[in-house]
Coordinates of C-alpha atoms and ligand atoms in Angstrom, one line a residue:
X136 CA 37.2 -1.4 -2.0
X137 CA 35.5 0.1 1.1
X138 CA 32.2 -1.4 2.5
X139 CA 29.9 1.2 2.7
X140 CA 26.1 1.8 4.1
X141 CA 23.4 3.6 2.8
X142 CA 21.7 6.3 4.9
X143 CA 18.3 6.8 3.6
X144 CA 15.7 9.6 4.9
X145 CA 12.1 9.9 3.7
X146 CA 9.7 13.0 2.5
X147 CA 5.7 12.2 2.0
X148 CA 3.2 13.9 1.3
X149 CA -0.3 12.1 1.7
X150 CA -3.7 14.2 0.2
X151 CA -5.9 14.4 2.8
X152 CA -9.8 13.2 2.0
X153 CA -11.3 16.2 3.1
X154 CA -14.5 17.7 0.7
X155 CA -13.7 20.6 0.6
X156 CA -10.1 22.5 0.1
X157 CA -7.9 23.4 3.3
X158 CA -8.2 27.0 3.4
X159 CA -11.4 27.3 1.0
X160 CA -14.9 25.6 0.3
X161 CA -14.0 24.4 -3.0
X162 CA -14.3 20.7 -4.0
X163 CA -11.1 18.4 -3.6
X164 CA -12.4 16.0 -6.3
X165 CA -10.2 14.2 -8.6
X166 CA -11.0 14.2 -12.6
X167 CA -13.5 16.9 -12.6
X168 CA -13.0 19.3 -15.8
X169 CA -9.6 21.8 -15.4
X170 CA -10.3 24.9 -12.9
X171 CA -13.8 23.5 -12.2
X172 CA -13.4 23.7 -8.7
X173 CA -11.9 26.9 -8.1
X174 CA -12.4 30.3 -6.1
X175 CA -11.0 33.3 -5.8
X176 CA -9.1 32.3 -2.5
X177 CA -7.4 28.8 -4.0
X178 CA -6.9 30.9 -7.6
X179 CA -4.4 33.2 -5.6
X180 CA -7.0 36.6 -5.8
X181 CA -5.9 39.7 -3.6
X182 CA -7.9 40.7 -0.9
X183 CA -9.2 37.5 -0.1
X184 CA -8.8 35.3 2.9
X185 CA -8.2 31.7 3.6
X186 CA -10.0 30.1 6.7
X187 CA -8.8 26.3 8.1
X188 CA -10.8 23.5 7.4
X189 CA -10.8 21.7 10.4
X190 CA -11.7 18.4 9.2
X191 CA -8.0 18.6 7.6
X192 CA -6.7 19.3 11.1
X193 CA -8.6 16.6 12.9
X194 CA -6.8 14.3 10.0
X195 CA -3.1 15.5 10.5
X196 CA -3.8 15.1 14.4
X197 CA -4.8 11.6 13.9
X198 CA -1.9 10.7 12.0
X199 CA 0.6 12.1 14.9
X200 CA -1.8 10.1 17.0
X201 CA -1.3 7.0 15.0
X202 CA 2.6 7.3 15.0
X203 CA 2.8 8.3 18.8
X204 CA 3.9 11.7 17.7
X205 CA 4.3 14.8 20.6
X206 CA 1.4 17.1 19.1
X207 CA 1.9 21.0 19.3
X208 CA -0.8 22.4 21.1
X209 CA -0.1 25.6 19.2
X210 CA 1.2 25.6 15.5
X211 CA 1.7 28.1 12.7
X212 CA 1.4 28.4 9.2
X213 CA 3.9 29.9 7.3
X214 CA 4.4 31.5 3.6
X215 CA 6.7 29.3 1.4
X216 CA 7.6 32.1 -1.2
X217 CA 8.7 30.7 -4.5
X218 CA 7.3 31.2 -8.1
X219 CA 5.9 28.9 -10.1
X220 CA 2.7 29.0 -12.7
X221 CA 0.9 26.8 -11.0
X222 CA 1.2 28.7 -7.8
X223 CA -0.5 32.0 -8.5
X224 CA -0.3 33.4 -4.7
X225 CA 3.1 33.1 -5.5
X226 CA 4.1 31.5 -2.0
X227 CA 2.3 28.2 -0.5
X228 CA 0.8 27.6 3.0
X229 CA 2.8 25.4 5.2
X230 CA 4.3 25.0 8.6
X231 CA 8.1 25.4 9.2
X232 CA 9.2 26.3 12.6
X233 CA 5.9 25.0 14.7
X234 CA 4.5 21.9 12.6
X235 CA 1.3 20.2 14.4
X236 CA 3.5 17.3 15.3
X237 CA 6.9 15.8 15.7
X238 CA 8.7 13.6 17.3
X239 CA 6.9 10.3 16.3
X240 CA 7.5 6.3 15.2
X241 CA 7.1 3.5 12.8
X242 CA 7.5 0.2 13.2
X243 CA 8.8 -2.2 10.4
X244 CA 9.5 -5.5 9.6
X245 CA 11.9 -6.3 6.7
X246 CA 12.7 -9.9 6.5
X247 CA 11.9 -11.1 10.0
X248 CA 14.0 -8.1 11.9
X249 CA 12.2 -5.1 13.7
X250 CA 13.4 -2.0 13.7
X251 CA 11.8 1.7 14.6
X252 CA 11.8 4.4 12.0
X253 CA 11.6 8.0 13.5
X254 CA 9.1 10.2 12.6
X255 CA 11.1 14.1 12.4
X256 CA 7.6 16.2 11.9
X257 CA 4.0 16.4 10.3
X258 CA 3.4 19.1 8.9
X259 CA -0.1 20.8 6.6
X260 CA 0.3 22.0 4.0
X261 CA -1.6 23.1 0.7
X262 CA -0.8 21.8 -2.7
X263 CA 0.1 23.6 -6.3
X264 CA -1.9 23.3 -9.1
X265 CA -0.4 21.5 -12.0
X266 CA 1.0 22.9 -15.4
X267 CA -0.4 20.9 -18.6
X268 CA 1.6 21.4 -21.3
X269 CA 0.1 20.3 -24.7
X270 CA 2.2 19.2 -27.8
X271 CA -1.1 20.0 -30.0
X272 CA -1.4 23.4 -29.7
X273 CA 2.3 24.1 -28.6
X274 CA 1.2 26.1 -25.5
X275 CA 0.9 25.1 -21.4
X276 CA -2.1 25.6 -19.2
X277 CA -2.5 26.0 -15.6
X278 CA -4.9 23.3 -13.8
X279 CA -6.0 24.5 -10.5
X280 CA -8.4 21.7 -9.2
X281 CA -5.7 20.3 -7.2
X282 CA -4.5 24.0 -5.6
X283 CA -5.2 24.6 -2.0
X284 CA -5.8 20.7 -1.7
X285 CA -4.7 19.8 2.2
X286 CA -1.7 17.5 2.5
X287 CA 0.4 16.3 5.1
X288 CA 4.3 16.4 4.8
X289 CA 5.7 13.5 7.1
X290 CA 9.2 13.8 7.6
X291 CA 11.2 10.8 8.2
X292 CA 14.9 10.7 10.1
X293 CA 17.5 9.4 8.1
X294 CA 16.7 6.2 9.9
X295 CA 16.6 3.5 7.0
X296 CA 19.9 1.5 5.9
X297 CA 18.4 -0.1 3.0
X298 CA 15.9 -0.1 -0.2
X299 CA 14.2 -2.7 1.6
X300 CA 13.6 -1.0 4.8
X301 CA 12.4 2.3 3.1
X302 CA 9.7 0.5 0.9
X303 CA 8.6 -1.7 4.2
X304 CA 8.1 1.9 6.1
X305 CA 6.7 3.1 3.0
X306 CA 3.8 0.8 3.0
X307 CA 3.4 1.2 6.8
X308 CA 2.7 4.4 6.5
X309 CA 0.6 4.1 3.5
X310 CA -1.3 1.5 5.5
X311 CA -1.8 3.3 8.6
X312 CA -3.0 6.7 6.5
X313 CA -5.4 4.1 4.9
X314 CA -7.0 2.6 7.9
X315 CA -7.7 5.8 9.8
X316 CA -9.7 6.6 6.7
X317 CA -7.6 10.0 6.2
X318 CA -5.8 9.6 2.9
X319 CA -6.8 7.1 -0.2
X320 CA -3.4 6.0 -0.6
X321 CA -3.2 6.3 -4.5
X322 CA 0.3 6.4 -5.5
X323 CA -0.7 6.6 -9.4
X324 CA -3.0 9.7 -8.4
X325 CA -0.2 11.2 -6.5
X326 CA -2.4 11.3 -3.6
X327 CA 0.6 9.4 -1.6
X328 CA 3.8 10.2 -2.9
X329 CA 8.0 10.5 -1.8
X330 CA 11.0 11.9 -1.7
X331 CA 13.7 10.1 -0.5
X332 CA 17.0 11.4 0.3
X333 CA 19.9 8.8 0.0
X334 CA 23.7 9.5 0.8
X335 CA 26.0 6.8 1.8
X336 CA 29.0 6.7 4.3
X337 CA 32.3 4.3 4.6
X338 CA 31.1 1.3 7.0
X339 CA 31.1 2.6 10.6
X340 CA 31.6 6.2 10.2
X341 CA 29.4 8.1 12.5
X342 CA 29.2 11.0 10.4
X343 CA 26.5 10.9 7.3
X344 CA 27.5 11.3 4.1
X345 CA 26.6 14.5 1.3
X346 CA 22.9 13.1 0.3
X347 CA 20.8 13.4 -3.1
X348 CA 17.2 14.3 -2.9
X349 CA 15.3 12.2 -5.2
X350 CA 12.4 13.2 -6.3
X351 CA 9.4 11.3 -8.8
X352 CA 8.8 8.4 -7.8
X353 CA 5.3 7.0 -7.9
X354 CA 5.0 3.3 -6.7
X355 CA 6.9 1.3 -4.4
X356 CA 8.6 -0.7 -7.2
X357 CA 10.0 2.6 -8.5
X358 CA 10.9 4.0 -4.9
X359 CA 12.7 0.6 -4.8
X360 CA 14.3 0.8 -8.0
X361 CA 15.3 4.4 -7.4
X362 CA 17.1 4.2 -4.3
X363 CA 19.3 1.1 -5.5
X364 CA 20.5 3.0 -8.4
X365 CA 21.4 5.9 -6.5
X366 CA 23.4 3.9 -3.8
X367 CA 25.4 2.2 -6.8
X368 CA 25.7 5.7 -8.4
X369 CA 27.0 6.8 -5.1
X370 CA 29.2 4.4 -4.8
X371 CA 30.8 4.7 -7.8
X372 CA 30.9 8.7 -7.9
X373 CA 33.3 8.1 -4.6
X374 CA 35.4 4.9 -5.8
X375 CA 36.3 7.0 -9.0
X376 CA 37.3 9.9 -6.4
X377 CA 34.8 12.2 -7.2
X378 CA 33.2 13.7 -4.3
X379 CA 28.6 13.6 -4.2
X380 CA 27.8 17.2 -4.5
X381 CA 24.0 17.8 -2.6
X382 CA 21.6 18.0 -4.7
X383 CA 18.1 17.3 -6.4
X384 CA 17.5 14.8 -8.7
X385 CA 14.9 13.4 -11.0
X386 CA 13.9 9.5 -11.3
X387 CA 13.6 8.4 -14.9
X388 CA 11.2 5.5 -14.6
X389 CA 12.2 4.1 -18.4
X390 CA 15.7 4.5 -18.0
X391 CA 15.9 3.7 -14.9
X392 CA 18.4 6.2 -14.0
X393 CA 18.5 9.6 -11.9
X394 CA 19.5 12.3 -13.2
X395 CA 20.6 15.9 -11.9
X396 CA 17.5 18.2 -11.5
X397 CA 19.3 21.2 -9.5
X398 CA 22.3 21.4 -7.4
X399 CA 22.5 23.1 -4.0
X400 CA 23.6 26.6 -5.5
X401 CA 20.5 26.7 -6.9
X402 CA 18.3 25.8 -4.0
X403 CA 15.1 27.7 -3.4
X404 CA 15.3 30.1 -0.1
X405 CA 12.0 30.6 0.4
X406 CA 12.2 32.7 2.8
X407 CA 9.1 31.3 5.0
X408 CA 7.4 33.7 7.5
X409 CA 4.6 33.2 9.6
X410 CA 1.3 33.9 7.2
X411 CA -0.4 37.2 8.7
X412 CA -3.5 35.8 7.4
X413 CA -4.1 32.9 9.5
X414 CA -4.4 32.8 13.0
X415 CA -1.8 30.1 15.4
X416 CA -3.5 26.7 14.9
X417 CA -4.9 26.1 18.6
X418 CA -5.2 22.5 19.5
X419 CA -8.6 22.2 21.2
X420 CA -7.4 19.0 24.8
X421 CA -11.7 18.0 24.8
X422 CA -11.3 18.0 20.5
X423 CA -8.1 15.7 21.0
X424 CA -9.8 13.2 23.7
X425 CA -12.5 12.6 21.1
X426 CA -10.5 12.3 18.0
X427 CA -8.3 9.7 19.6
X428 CA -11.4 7.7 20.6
X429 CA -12.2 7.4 17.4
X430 CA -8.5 5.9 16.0
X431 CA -9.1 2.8 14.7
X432 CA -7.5 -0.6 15.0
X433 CA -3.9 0.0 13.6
X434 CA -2.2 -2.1 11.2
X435 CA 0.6 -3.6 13.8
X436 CA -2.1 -4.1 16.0
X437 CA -4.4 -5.8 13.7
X438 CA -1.8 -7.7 12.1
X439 CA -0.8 -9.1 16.0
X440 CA -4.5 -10.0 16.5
X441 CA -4.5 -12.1 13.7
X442 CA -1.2 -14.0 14.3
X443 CA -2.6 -14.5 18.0
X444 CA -6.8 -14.7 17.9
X445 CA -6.8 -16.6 14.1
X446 CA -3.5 -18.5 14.5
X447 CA -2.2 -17.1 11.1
X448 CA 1.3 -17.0 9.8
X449 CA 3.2 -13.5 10.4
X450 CA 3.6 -13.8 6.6
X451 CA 0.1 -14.0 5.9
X452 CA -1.3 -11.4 8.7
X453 CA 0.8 -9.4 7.4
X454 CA -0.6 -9.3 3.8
X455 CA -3.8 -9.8 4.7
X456 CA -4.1 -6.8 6.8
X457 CA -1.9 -4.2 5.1
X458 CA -5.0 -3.5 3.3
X459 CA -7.6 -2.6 5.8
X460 CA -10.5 -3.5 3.1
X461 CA -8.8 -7.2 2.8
X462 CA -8.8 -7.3 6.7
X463 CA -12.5 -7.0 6.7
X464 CA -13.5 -9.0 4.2
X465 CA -11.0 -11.7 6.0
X466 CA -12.9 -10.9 9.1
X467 CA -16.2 -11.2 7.6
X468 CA -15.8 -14.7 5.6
X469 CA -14.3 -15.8 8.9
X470 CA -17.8 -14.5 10.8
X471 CA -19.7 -16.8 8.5
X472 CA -17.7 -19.5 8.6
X473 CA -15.1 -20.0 11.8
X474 CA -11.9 -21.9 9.8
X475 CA -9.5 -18.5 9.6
X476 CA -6.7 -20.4 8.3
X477 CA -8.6 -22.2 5.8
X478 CA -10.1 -19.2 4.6
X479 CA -6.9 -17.2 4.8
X480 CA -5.1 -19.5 2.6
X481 CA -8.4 -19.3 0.1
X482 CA -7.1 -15.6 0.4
X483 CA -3.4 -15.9 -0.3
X484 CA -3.4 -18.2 -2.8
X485 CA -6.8 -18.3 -5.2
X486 CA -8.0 -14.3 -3.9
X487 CA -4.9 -12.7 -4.3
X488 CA -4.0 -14.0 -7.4
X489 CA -7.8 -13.1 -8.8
X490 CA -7.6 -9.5 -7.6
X491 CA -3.7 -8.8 -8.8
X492 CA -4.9 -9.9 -12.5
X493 CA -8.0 -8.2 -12.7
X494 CA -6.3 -5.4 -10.7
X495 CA -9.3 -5.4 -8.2
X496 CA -9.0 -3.8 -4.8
X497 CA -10.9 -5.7 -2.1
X498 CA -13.8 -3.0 -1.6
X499 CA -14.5 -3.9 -5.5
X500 CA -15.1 -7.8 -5.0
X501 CA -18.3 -9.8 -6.7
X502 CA -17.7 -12.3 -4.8
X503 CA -19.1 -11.6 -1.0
X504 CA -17.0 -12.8 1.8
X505 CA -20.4 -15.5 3.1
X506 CA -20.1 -16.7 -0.6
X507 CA -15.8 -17.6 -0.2
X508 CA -16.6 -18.6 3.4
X509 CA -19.1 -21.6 1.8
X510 CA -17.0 -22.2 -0.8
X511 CA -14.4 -22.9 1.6
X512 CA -17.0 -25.0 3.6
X513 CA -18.3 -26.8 0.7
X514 CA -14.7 -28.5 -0.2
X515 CA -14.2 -28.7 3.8
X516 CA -17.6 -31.0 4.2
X517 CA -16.4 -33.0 1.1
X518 CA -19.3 -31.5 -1.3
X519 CA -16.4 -30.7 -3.2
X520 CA -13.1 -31.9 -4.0
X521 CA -10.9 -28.9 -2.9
X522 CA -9.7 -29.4 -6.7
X523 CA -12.8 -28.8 -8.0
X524 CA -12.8 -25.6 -6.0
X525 CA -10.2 -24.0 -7.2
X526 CA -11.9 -24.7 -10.8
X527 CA -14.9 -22.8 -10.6
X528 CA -13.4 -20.2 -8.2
X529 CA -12.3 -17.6 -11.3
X530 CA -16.4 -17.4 -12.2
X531 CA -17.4 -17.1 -8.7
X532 CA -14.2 -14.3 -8.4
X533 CA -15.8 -13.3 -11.6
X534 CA -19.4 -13.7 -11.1
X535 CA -20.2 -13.7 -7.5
X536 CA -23.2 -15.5 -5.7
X537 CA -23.4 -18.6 -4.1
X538 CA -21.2 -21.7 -5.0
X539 CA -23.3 -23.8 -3.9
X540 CA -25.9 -23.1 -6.5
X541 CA -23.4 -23.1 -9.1
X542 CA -21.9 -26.3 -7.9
X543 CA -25.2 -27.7 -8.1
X544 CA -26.0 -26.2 -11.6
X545 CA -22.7 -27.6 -13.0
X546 CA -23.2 -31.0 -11.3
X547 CA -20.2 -31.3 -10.0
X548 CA -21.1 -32.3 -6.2
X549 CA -18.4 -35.0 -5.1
X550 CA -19.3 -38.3 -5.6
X551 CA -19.1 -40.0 -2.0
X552 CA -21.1 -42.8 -2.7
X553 CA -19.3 -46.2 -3.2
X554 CA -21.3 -47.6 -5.3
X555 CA -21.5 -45.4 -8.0
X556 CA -18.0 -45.0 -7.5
X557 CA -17.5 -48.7 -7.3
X558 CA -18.5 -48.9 -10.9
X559 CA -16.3 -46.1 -12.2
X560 CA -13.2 -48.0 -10.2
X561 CA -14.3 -51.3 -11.9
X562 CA -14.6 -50.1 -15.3
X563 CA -10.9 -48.6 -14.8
X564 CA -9.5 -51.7 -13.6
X565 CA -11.5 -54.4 -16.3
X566 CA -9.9 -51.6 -19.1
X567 CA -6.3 -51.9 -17.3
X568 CA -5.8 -55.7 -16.7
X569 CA -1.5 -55.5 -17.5
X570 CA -1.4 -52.7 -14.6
X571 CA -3.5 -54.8 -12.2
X572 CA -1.2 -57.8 -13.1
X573 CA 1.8 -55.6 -12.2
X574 CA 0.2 -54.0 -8.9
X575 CA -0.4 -57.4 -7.4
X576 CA 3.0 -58.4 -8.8
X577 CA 4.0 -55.7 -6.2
X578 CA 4.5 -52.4 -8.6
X579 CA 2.3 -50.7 -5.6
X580 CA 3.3 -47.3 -7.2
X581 CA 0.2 -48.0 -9.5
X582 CA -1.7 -46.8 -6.8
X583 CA -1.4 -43.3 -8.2
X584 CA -2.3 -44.4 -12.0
X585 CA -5.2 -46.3 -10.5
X586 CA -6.4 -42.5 -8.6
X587 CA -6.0 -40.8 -11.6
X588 CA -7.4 -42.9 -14.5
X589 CA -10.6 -42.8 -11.8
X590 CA -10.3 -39.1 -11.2
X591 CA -10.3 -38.6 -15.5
X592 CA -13.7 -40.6 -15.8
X593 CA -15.3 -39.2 -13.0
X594 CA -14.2 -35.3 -14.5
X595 CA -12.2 -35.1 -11.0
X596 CA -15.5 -35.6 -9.0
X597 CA -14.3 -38.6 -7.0
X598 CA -14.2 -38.1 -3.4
X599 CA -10.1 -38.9 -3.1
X600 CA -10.6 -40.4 0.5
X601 CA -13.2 -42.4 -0.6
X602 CA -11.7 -43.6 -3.3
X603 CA -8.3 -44.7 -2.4
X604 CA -10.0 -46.8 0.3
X605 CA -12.1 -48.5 -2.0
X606 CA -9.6 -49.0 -4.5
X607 CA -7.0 -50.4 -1.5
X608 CA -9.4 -53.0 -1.3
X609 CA -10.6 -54.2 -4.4
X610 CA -6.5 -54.5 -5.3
X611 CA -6.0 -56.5 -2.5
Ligands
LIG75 P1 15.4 19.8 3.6 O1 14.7 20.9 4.3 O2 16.5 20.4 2.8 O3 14.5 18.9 2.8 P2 15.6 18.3 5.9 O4 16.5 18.5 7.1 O5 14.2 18.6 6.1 O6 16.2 19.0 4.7 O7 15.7 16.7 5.6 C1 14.9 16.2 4.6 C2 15.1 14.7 4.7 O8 16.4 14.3 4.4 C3 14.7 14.0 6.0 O9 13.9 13.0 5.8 C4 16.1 13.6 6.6 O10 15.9 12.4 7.4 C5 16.8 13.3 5.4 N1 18.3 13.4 5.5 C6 19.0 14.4 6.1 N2 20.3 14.2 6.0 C7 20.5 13.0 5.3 C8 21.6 12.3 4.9 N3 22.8 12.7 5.1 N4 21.4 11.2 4.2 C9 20.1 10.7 3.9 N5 19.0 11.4 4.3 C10 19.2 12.5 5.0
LIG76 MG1 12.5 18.9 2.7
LIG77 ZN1 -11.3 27.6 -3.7

């Protein structure tokens, strides 16, 4: 059997958060009440015309920015003729020959190795409206809230070799979008979504393979899922002798299968030409110098800071900040209390867990960062056993306010005083005489049965330093 590699390239399209629409003043907002927030311009009437909202420009030019692409100081928007219901112009806005950008990067990391994903092009575009079909009434609708919504199409080179390598870029991206505040990154909402093309080719051919186009995938497990099953299909299709024919194909989620959506004879022409309607898209240099002045900290760069300034593992910089909303509140516990990796492992192991069942983002937390940072500080001074902290953390993840008031409310404040620990160690050892005879006999293992019968009576309050010392000695 031939070894073969898989040659994958990548089509998103991230929803800009812009108020207003990109060629009209209509709201963008999500889950208002079907074609509440439309106008004759994004409803496709003649005789009117679209003007650019800027704000969706100064948000694709950050992106190139962000990914070191070459922006086009002149671009054009062109007609994308197709038909469709929920496209009543009957063509969309877009760029084709002259996007805003090209020629950019990404950087990944997928299990330790670095590699650079090219960027092909950024272009704007508008989006459709969406076709509701009801089974009540037996009849289909046309929802036009979402037309005329900005986008950004980033194009990917068939750079990626791997399911692996196309989720890490995936979530690069998604994360960079996210931290220059530009897109909300809502793959459910379809605010951040992908094509990705996959064709394979015989181990150390130069040439690429016929690809598939797949299309409908929205999460990262999915895109995941997707692409592994079209490799294998690939694969097969060509050890049976049967050639890949280009085409576009649909991801079933349940079945987890794709399946033919239309082959190449069928492919749109669309016949794009430049929109007489819209001016060339003029890049203002002064506009440019300030927009990029106001880029953020980037992911990668973050995520070095951390590893470098905080000392944290590359694993857990990387998690931490691939949520920009995490990275601040990991930056603001740490400004209240200065033990990063402490707090960072407060984050990765107790946080996360909290937040992935209760399906809580970080902006959405109870619990302030101060409040984790004490928390952390209480079981540090030996307030509190660090076991004890991870007991009450769910109601303070819960709850939020200060754990050292509910610490105090619950009584549970170490006990680090030897004599009243003294008496709880006593009271073990008078109810235990066989073990004492066999720890003095030499069965020093007891040592641990000794902790724990002290750790039960005390409900786990026992300072564990403490007590081992003063249990060392009174078995001596
Ligand atoms: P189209 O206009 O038909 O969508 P493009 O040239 O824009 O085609 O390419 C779309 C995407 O397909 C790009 O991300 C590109 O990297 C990727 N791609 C092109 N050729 C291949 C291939 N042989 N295998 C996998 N991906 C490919
Ligand atoms: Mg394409
Ligand atoms: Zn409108």
């Amino acid at each position: 059997m031939a070894e073969y590699e898989a040659v994958i390239g990548l089509e998103v399209h991230a929803q800009l958060l812009t108020e207003s629409k990109i060629f009209c003043s209509c709201s963008t907002r999500f889950g208002n009440d079907p074609n509440e927030n439309v106008c004759p311009v994004c409803s496709g009437m003649p005789g009117v015309l679209p003007v650019l909202n800027e704000r969706a420009v100064e948000y694709a030019a950050k992106m190139g920015m962000a990914i070191d692409c070459a922006l086009n100081p002149v671009s054009v928007f062109a007609r994308k003729n197709y038909f469709y219901p929920d496209l009543p112009k009957g063509y969309q806005i877009s760029q084709f020959e002259l996007p805003i950008a090209e020629h950019g990067k990404v950087d990944i990391l997928v299990d330790g190795v670095a590699k650079t994903i090219g960027v092909t092009r950024i272009h704007m575009e508008e989006d459709a409206g969406k076709n509701i079909h009801s089974a009540t009434d037996n009849a289909s609708y046309v929802d036009l809230n979402r037309a005329c919504v900005p986008l950004i199409e980033i194009v990917s080179e068939p750079d990626m070799r791997s399911a692996d390598e196309a989720v890490a870029y995936l979530k690069e991206l998604r994360s960079i979008l996210v931290y220059l505040g530009i897109c909300d990154g809502n793959m459910e909402e379809g605010s951040f979504r992908c094509d990705a093309n996959v064709s394979i080719r015989p181990k150390g051919q130069e040439e690429f393979g016929t690809r598939a186009e797949i299309k409908n995938v929205n999460s990262f497990r999915n895109v995941h899922k997707a692409i592994e099953y079209e490799i294998q299909r690939q694969k097969d299709c060509l050890e049976d002798g049967e050639a890949i024919v280009q085409e576009t194909r649909l991801y079933n989620p349940d079945k987890n299968v794709t399946a033919s959506m239309r082959g190449k004879e069928e492919a749109h022409d669309y016949r794009y030409f430049p929109d007489p309607d819209l001016v060339p898209l003029k890049l203002d240099p002064a506009k440019l110098e300030q927009w990029k002045a106001q880029l953020p900290e980037l992911p990668r760069v973050r995520r070095q800071r951390f590893e470098n300034d905080f000392g944290l593992s590359a694993n857990d910089a990387a998690t931490i900040t691939a949520e920009r909303d995490l990275a601040d509140y990991f930056e603001a516990a740490c400004a209240a209390y200065a033990q990063p990796k402490k707090i960072a492992n407060w984050i990765m192991s107790e946080l996360l867990r909290e937040m992935g069942e209760a399906k809580l983002a970080a902006a959405q937390l109870k619990l302030a960062p101060s409040d984790l940072a004490k928390l952390v500080k209480l079981v540090d001074e030996g307030v509190i056993s660090g076991k004890i902290g991870k007991q009450i953390f769910p109601d303070l993840f819960a709850q939020g306010g200060d754990p050292e008031a509910l610490v105090k409310a619950k009584g549970l404040v170490q006990i680090s005083d030897s004599s009243a620990l003294e008496e709880a160690i006593d009271a073990v050892l008078a109810a235990s005489p066989a073990e004492v005879e066999a720890y003095k006999g030499g069965k020093t293992k007891l040592m641990g049965f000794f902790v724990g019968q002290v750790m039960k009576a005390t409900k786990g309050q026992a300072n564990p330093g403490l007590l081992n010392q003063l249990l060392a000695k009174k078995l001596s």
